[in-house]
Short mmCIF file of C-alpha atoms in Angstrom, two decimals:
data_model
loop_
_atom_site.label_atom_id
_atom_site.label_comp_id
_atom_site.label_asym_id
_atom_site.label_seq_id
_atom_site.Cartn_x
_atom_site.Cartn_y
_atom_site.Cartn_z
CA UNK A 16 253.17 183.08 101.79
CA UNK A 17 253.61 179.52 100.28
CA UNK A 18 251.85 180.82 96.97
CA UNK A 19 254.17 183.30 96.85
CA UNK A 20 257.43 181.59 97.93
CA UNK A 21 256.86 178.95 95.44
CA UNK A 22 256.23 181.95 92.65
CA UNK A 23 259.52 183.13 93.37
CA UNK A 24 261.25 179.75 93.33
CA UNK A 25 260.24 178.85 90.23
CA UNK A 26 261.18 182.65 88.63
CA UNK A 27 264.51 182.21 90.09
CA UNK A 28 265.11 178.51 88.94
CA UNK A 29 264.12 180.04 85.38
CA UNK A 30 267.17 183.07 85.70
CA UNK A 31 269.70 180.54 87.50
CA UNK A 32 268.80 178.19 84.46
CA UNK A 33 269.62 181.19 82.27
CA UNK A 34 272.82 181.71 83.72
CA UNK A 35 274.27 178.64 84.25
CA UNK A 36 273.90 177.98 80.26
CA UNK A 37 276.45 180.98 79.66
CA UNK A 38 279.06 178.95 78.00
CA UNK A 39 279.49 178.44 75.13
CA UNK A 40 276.88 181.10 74.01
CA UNK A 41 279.04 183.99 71.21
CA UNK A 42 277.50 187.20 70.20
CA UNK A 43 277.16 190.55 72.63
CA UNK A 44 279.75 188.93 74.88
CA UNK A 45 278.68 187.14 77.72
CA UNK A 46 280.53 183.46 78.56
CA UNK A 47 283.12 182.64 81.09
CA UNK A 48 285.61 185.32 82.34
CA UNK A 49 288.51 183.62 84.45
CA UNK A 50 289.73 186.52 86.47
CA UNK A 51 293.36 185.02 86.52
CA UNK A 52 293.84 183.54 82.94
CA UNK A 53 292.43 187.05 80.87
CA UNK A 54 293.66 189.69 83.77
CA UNK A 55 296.42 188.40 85.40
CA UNK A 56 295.00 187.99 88.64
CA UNK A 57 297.41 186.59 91.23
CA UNK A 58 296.56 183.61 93.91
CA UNK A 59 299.63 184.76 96.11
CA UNK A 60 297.48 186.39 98.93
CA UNK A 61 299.42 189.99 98.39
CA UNK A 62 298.81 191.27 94.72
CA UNK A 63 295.23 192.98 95.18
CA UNK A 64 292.27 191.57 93.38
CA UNK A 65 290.15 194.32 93.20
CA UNK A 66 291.73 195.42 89.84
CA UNK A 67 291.72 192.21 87.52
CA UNK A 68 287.35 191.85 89.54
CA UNK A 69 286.53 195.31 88.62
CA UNK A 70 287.71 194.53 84.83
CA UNK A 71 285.67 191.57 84.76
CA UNK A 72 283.07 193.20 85.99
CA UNK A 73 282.65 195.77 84.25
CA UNK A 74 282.98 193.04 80.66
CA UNK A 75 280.75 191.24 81.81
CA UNK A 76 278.13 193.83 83.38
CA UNK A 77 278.36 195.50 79.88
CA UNK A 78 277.91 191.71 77.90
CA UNK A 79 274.06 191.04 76.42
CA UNK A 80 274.28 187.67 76.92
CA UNK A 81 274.48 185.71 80.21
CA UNK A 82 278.03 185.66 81.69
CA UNK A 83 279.71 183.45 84.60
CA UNK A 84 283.21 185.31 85.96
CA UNK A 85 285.68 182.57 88.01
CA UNK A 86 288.02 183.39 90.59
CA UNK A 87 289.61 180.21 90.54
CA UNK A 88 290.60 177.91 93.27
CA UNK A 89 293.85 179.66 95.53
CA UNK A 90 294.26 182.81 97.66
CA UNK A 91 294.05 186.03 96.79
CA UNK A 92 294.21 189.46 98.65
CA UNK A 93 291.39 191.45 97.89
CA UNK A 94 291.40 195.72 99.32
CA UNK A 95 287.90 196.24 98.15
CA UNK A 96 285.39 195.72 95.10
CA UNK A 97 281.86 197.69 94.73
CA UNK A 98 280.18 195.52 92.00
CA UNK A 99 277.31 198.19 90.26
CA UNK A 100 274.83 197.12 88.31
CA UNK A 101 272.39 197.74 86.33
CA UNK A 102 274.07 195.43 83.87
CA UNK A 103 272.49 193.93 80.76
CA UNK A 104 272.43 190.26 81.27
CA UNK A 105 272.41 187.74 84.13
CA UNK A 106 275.55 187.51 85.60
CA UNK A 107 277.19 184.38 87.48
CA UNK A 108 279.94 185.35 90.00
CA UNK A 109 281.25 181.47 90.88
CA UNK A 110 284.09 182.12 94.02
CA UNK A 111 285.92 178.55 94.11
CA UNK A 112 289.21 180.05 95.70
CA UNK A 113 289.63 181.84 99.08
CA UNK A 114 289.51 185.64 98.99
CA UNK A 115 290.95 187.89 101.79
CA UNK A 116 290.29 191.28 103.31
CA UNK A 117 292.90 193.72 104.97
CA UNK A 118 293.22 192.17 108.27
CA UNK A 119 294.06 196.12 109.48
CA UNK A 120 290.33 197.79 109.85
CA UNK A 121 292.25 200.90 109.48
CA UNK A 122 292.37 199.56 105.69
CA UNK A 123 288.62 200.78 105.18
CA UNK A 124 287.64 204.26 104.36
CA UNK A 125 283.96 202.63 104.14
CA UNK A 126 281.65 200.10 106.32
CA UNK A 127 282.26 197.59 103.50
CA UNK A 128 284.62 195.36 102.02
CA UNK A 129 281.88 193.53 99.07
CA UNK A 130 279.30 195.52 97.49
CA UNK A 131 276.93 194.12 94.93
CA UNK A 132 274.58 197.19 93.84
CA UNK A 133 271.60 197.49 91.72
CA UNK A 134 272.01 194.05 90.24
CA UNK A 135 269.32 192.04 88.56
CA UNK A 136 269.42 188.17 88.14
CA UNK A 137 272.61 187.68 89.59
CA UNK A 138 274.23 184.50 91.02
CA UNK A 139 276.93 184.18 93.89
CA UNK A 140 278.28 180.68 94.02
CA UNK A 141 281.15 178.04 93.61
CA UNK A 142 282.15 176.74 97.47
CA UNK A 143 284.83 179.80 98.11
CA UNK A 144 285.42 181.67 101.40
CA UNK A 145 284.73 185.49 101.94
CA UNK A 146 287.61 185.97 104.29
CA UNK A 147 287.08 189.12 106.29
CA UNK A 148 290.31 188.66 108.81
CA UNK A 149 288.24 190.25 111.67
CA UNK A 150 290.01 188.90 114.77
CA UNK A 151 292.16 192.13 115.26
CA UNK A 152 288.96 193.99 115.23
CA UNK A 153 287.09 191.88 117.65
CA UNK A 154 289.29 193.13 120.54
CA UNK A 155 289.44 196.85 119.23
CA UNK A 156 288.12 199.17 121.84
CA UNK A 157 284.85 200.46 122.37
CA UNK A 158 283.09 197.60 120.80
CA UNK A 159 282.37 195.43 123.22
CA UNK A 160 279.20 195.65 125.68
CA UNK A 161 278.54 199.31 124.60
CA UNK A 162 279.14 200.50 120.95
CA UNK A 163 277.69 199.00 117.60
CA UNK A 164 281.33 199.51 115.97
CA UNK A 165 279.67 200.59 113.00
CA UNK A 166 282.30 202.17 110.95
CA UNK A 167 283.96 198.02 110.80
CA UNK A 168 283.47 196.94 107.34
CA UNK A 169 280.69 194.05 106.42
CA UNK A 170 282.02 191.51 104.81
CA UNK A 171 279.31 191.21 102.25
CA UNK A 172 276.86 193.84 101.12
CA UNK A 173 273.91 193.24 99.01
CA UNK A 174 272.00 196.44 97.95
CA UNK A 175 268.92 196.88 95.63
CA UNK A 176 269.01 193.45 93.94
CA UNK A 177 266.22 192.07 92.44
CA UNK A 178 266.14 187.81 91.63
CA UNK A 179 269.24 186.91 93.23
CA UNK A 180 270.92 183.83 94.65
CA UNK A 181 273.65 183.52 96.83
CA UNK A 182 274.85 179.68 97.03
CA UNK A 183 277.46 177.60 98.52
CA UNK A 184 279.08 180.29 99.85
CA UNK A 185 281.26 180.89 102.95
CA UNK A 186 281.82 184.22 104.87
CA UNK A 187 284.08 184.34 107.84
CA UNK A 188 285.23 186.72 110.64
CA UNK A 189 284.26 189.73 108.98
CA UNK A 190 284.84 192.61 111.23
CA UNK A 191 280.95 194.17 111.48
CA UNK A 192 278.35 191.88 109.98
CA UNK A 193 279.06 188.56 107.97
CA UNK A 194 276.53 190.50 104.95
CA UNK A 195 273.70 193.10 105.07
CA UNK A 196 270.70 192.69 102.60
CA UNK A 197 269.18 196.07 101.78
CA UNK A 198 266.37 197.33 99.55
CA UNK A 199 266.66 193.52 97.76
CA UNK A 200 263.44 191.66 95.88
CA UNK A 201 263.42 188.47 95.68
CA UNK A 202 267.00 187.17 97.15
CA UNK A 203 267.66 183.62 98.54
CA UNK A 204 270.90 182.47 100.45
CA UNK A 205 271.03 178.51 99.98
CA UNK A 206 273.70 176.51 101.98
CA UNK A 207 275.19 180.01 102.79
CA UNK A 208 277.95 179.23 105.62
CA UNK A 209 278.44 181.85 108.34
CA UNK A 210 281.79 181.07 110.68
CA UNK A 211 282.64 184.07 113.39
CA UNK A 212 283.53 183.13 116.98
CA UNK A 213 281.18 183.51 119.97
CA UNK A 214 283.18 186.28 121.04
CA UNK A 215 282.74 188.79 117.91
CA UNK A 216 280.93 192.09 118.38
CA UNK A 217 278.34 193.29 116.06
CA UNK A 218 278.98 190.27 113.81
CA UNK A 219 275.40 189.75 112.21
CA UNK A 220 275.19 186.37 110.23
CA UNK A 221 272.58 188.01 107.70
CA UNK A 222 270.94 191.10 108.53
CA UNK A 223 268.06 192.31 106.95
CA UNK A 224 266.40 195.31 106.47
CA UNK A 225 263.28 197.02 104.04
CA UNK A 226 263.54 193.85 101.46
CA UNK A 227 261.02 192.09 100.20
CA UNK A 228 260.62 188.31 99.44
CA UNK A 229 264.25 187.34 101.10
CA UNK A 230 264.59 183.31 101.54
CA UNK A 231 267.45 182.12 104.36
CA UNK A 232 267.34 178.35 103.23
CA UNK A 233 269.69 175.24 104.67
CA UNK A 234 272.40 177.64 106.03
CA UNK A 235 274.60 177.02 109.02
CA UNK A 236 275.82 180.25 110.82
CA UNK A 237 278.06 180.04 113.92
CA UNK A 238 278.69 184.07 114.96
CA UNK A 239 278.99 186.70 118.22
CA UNK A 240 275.59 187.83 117.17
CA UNK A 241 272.23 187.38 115.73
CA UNK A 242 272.28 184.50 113.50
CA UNK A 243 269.87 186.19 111.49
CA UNK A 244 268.42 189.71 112.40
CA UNK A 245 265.52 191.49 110.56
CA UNK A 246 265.22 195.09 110.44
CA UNK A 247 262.05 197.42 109.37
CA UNK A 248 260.67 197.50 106.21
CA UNK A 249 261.33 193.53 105.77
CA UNK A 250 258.23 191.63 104.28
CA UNK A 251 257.58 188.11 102.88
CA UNK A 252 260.31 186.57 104.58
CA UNK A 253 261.12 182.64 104.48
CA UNK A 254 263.84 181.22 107.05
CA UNK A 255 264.02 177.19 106.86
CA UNK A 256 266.62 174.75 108.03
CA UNK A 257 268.93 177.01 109.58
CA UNK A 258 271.25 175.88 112.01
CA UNK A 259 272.10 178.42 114.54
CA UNK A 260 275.01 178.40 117.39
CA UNK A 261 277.02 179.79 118.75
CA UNK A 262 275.10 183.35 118.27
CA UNK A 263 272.16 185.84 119.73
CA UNK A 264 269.26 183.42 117.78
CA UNK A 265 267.12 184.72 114.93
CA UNK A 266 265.93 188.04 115.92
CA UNK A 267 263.58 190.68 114.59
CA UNK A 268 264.69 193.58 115.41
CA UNK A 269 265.13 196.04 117.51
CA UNK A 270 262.50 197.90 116.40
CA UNK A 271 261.16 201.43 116.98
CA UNK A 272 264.84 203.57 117.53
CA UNK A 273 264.54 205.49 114.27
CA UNK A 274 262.10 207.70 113.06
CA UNK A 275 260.35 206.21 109.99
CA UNK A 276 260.81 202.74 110.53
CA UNK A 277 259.09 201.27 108.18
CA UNK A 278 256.50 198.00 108.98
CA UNK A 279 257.89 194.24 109.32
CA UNK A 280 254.99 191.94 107.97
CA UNK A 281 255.14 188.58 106.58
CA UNK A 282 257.87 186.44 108.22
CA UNK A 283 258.26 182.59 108.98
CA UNK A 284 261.00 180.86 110.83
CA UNK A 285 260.53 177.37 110.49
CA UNK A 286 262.49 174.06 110.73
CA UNK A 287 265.64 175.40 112.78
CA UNK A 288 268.00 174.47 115.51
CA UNK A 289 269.40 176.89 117.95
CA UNK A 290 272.24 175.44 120.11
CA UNK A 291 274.28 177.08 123.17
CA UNK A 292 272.55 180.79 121.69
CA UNK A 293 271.98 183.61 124.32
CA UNK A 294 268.32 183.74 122.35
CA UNK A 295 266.45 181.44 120.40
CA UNK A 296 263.32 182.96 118.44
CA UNK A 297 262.57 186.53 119.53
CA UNK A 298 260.88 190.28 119.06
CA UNK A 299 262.68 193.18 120.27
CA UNK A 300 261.67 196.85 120.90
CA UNK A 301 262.99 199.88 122.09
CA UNK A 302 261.01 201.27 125.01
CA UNK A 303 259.90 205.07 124.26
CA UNK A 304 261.36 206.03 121.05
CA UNK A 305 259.62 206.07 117.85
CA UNK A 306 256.28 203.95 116.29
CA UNK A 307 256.04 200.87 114.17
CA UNK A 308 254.36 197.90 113.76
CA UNK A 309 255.30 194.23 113.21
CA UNK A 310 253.12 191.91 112.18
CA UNK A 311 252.44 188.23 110.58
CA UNK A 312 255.34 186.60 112.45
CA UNK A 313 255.48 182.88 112.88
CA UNK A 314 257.83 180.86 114.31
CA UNK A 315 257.31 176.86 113.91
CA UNK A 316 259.02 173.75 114.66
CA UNK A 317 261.99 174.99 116.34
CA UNK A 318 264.55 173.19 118.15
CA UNK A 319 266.54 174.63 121.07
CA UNK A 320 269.35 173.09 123.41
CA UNK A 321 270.81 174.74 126.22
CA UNK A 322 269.23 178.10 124.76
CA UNK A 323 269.58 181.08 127.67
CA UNK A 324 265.82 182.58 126.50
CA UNK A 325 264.43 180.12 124.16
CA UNK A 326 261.36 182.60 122.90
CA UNK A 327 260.93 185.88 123.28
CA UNK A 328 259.10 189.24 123.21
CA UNK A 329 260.72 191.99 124.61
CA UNK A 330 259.38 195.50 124.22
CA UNK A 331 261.53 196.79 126.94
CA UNK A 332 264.67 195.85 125.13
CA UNK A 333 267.97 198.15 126.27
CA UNK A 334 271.07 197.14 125.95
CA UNK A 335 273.71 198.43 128.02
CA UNK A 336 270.80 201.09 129.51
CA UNK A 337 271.18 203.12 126.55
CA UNK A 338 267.05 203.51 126.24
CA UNK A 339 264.06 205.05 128.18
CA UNK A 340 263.55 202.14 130.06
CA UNK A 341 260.53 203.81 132.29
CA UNK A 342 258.66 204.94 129.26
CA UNK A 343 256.68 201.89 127.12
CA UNK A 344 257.44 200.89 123.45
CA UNK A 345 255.43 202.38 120.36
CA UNK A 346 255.53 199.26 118.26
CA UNK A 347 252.32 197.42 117.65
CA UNK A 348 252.90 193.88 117.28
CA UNK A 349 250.39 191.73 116.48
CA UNK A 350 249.51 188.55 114.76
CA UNK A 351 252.40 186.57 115.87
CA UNK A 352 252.60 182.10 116.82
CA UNK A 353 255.05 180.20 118.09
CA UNK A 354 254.45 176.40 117.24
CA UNK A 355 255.99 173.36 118.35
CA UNK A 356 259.25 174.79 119.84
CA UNK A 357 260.87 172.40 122.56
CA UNK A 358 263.92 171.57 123.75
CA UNK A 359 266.39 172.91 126.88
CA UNK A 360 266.49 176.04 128.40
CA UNK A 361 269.78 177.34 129.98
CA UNK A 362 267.93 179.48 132.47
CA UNK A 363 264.61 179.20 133.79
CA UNK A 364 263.15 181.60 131.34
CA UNK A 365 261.68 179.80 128.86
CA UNK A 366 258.96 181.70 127.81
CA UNK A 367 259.34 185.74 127.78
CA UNK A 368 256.54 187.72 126.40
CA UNK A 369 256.82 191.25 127.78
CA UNK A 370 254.46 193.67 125.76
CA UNK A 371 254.13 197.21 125.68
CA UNK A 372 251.48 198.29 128.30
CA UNK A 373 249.68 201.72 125.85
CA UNK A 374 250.10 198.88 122.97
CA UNK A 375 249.31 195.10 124.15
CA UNK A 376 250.39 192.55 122.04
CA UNK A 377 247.73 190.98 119.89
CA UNK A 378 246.58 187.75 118.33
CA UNK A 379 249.48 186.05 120.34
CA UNK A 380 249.54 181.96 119.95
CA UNK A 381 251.31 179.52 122.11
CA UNK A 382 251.17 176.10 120.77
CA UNK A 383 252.98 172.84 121.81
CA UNK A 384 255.44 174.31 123.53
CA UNK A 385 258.00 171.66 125.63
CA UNK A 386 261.14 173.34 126.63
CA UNK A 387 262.38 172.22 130.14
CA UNK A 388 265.45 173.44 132.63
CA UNK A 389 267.14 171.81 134.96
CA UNK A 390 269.31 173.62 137.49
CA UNK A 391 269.37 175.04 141.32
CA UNK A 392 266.83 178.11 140.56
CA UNK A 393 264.34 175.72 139.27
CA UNK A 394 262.39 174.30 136.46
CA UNK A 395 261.47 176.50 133.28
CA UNK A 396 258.76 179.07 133.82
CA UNK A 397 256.35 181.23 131.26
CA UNK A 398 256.16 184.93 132.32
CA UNK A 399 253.79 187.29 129.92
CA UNK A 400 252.84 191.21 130.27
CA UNK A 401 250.37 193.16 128.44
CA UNK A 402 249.47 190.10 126.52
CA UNK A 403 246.78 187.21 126.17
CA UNK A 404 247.96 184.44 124.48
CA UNK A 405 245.78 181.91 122.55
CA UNK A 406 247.04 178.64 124.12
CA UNK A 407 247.06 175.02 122.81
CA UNK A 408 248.35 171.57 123.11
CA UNK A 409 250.86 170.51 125.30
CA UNK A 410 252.34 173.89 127.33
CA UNK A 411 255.41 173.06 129.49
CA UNK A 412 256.31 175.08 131.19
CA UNK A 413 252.43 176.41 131.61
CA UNK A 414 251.57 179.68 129.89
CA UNK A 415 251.69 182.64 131.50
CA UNK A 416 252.08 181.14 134.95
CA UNK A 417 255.11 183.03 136.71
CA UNK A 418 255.19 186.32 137.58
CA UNK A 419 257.08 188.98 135.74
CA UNK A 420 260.13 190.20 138.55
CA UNK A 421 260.27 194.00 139.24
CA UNK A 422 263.92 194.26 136.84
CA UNK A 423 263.23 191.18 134.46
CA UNK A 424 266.58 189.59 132.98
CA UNK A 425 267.27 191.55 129.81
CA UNK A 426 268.18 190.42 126.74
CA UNK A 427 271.72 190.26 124.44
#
C-alpha cells in the first residue's frame, strides 16, 4: 500500500506541476479563463453561473495545453453545472469566491448540483465554498430516521476521473451528501473542509464507492452522517489526518444489500480524531441479503472522545428494522486490525465485533486498545461473536470479555 501510495503521489505532483504552469503558455489555447472578466459572470448571488462555467468549460476542455479557469472571489448563484470530460489537457478549476445552490430542493430535476465526469488530470482548488443551502431540506419529510432521501442533490459529484486532486476546498450543507466519488483512479482530497450540522440526514462527508487508489488526506468534516463512508468495489484506499465530529465516524459500508456488490480490499484509516461521533471506526453489513467480501482493512492510531461505539463490526446492521434481522450476513470479512485506538467511550460499548455466524470473521487483530467510560451503567466493555481475535499489548477494556445481550444496541 505505501509502494503504491507513494507511486501515485509522485504521478500526481508531476500533473498538478503541469497544471499549475498554465500561464503564460500560447498555442492550442490553454491559460487562465476568468469566468467573470471573458463571460460576464455576475458575483450578485442571483444571475446564474452555470452559463458563463459551461463556456469556460467547454474552452478550456477543448484547449491542448494546460488551462486554470477562476471564479473569482464574491457570490454567485449557481442552478447546476455537469463538467464532461474527456478533455485534451489538464485542467485547473481554482474556486476563490463562494458559489450557491437553489436553496428550494424542488430546484433539482437530478440527485446533483456539481458533476465532474470522465475527467483526466484535473485540479479543484483555490479556498472557495460549495454552498449547497440544505437547511430547508434537512427538515423535509420522510428523511429523517427512515428514508435515504435520495432524490436530494449532492453537492459535489466526482465520476470516472482518473489523477485528480481536490484541494482547499469547502462544501457545506448540501442537501444529500457533501460529494460522492464514483468509478475514480487515483483521486486525493487534501485539506478538503466538510461543514453540515449534526442534525442533517443522509449528509455523507465523502462517500465512496468502486474507486480505486482514493487518498482522504488532512481534511476536517463536521456532518449528520458518516464522515467518510466506503461503498463496494473501493480498493487501495488511504485516509490520514482526518478530523471527524460531529458525524456517524468513518464507516465501510453497509455492505451486502445489492446484488453484485463488488469486493472492498485495501483500506487504511490512520492518524484520525473522532469527537462527540455516534461511531468511531466501523464495518457494517446487512444481515441476509446478498454476498461480498471485505478485506485488508486497517485501522491505526485513532483517537476517540466521548465516541457512542468507538470500534465496530456489525454484521447485523438494520437501521430502522428495514433488514432480515433473524437471518445472518453473506459478507466475508477478513483480514482486518485495529491498532492503537484509545480514548473515551460515551457508552459502555467500546469494543463491538459482531460477526456473521455461516461466515466468522477472520484474521481479526486487537492491538493496544485503551478506551475507557465512565458513567452509572459501568466501565467500557469488549463484546465479540463469531470471531477470534489475535490480541496484543495493552487491552482495556479486555477483549472479548462481556457477553453479547440477546437485542445488542444497534448502530446509526
Amino acid at each position: 500500500m505505501a509502494i503504491q501510495f507513494n507511486f501515485v503521489s509522485s504521478m500526481l505532483i508531476l500533473v498538478l506541476l503541469s497544471i499549475s504552469s498554465v500561464e503564460g503558455q500560447g498555442g492550442g489555447g490553454g491559460g487562465v479563463i476568468d469566468v467573470v472578466a471573458k463571460f460576464g459572470a455576475k458575483a450578485d448571488e442571483k444571475t446564474d453561473l452555470s452559463k458563463p462555467l459551461l463556456d469556460a468549460w467547454k474552452e478550456a476542455c477543448a484547449s491542448t495545453s494546460p488551462s486554470k479557469i477562476v471564479i473569482p472571489k464574491g457570490i454567485y448563484f449557481l442552478s447546476t453545472a455537469t463538467l464532461d470530460g474527456p478533455c485534451k489537457a489538464p485542467i485547473e478549476l481554482q474556486v476563490q469566491g463562494t458559489v450557491k445552490a437553489p436553496a428550494d430542493p424542488g430546484a433539482f430535476k437530478e440527485p446533483k448540483w456539481i458533476a465532474f465526469n470522465r475527467i483526466e488530470n484535473f485540479k479543484l482548488s483555490g479556498g472557495g465554498v460549495f454552498d449547497g443551502q440544505g437547511t430547508t431540506a434537512y427538515k423535509r419529510e420522510g428523511c429523517k430516521g427512515h428514508d435515504y432521501c435520495g432524490s436530494l442533490p449532492i453537492n459535489l459529484r466526482f465520476d470516472f476521473l482518473t489523477n485528480a486532486m481536490i484541494q482547499d476546498i469547502t462544501t457545506k450543507d448540501s442537501k444529500q451528501f457533501q460529494a460522492n466519488v464514483l468509478g475514480c483512479k487515483n483521486i486525493t482530497f487534501e485539506h478538503f473542509t466538510v461543514s453540515a450540522p449534526d442534525e442533517s440526514p443522509n449528509t455523507d462527508g465523502i462517500h465512496i464507492g468502486r474507486s480505486d487508489g482514493v487518498n482522504v488526506l488532512n481534511s476536517e468534516i463536521k456532518t449528520g452522517d458518516d464522515c467518510v463512508s466506503i461503498g463496494d468495489g473501493s480498493k487501495n484506499l488511504v485516509i490520514n489526518g482526518v478530523t471527524c465530529g460531529p458525524g456517524h465516524g468513518i464507516s465501510i459500508g453497509s455492505l451486502g444489500l445489492f446484488k453484485n456488490e463488488e469486493p472492498v480490499d485495501g483500506v487504511t484509516v490512520k492518524n484520525c480524531t473522532m469527537t462527540n461521533t455516534s461511531n468511531g471506526v466501523r464495518i457494517k453489513t446487512w444481515p441476509g441479503a446478498e454476498p461480498g467480501t471485505c478485506s485488508n482493512i486497517h485501522f491505526e492510531d485513532i483517537t476517540v472522545t466521548n465516541v457512542s461505539s468507538p470500534i465496530t463490526i456489525d454484521q447485523k446492521y438494520c437501521p430502522w428494522n428495514k433488514c432480515k434481522i433473524n437471518e445472518e450476513s453473506k459478507v466475508k470479512l477478513s483480514n482486518i486490525s485495529f491498532k492503537n485506538i484509545h480514548g473515551t467511550s460515551a457508552r459502555p460499548e467500546a469494543v463491538k465485533i459482531i460477526c456473521s455466524a455461516t461466515l466468522p470473521c477472520e484474521n481479526v487483530e486487537l492491538a493496544d486498545i485503551e478506551i475507557t467510560h465512565s458513567g452509572p451503567t459501568g466501565p467500557a466493555v469488549s463484546q465479540c461473536s463469531n470471531v477470534k481475535p489475535k490480541v496484543s499489548g495493552k487491552q482495556n477494556p479486555a477483549a472479548c470479555s462481556a457477553p453479547i445481550p440477546a437485542k445488542p444496541t444497534p448502530t446509526a
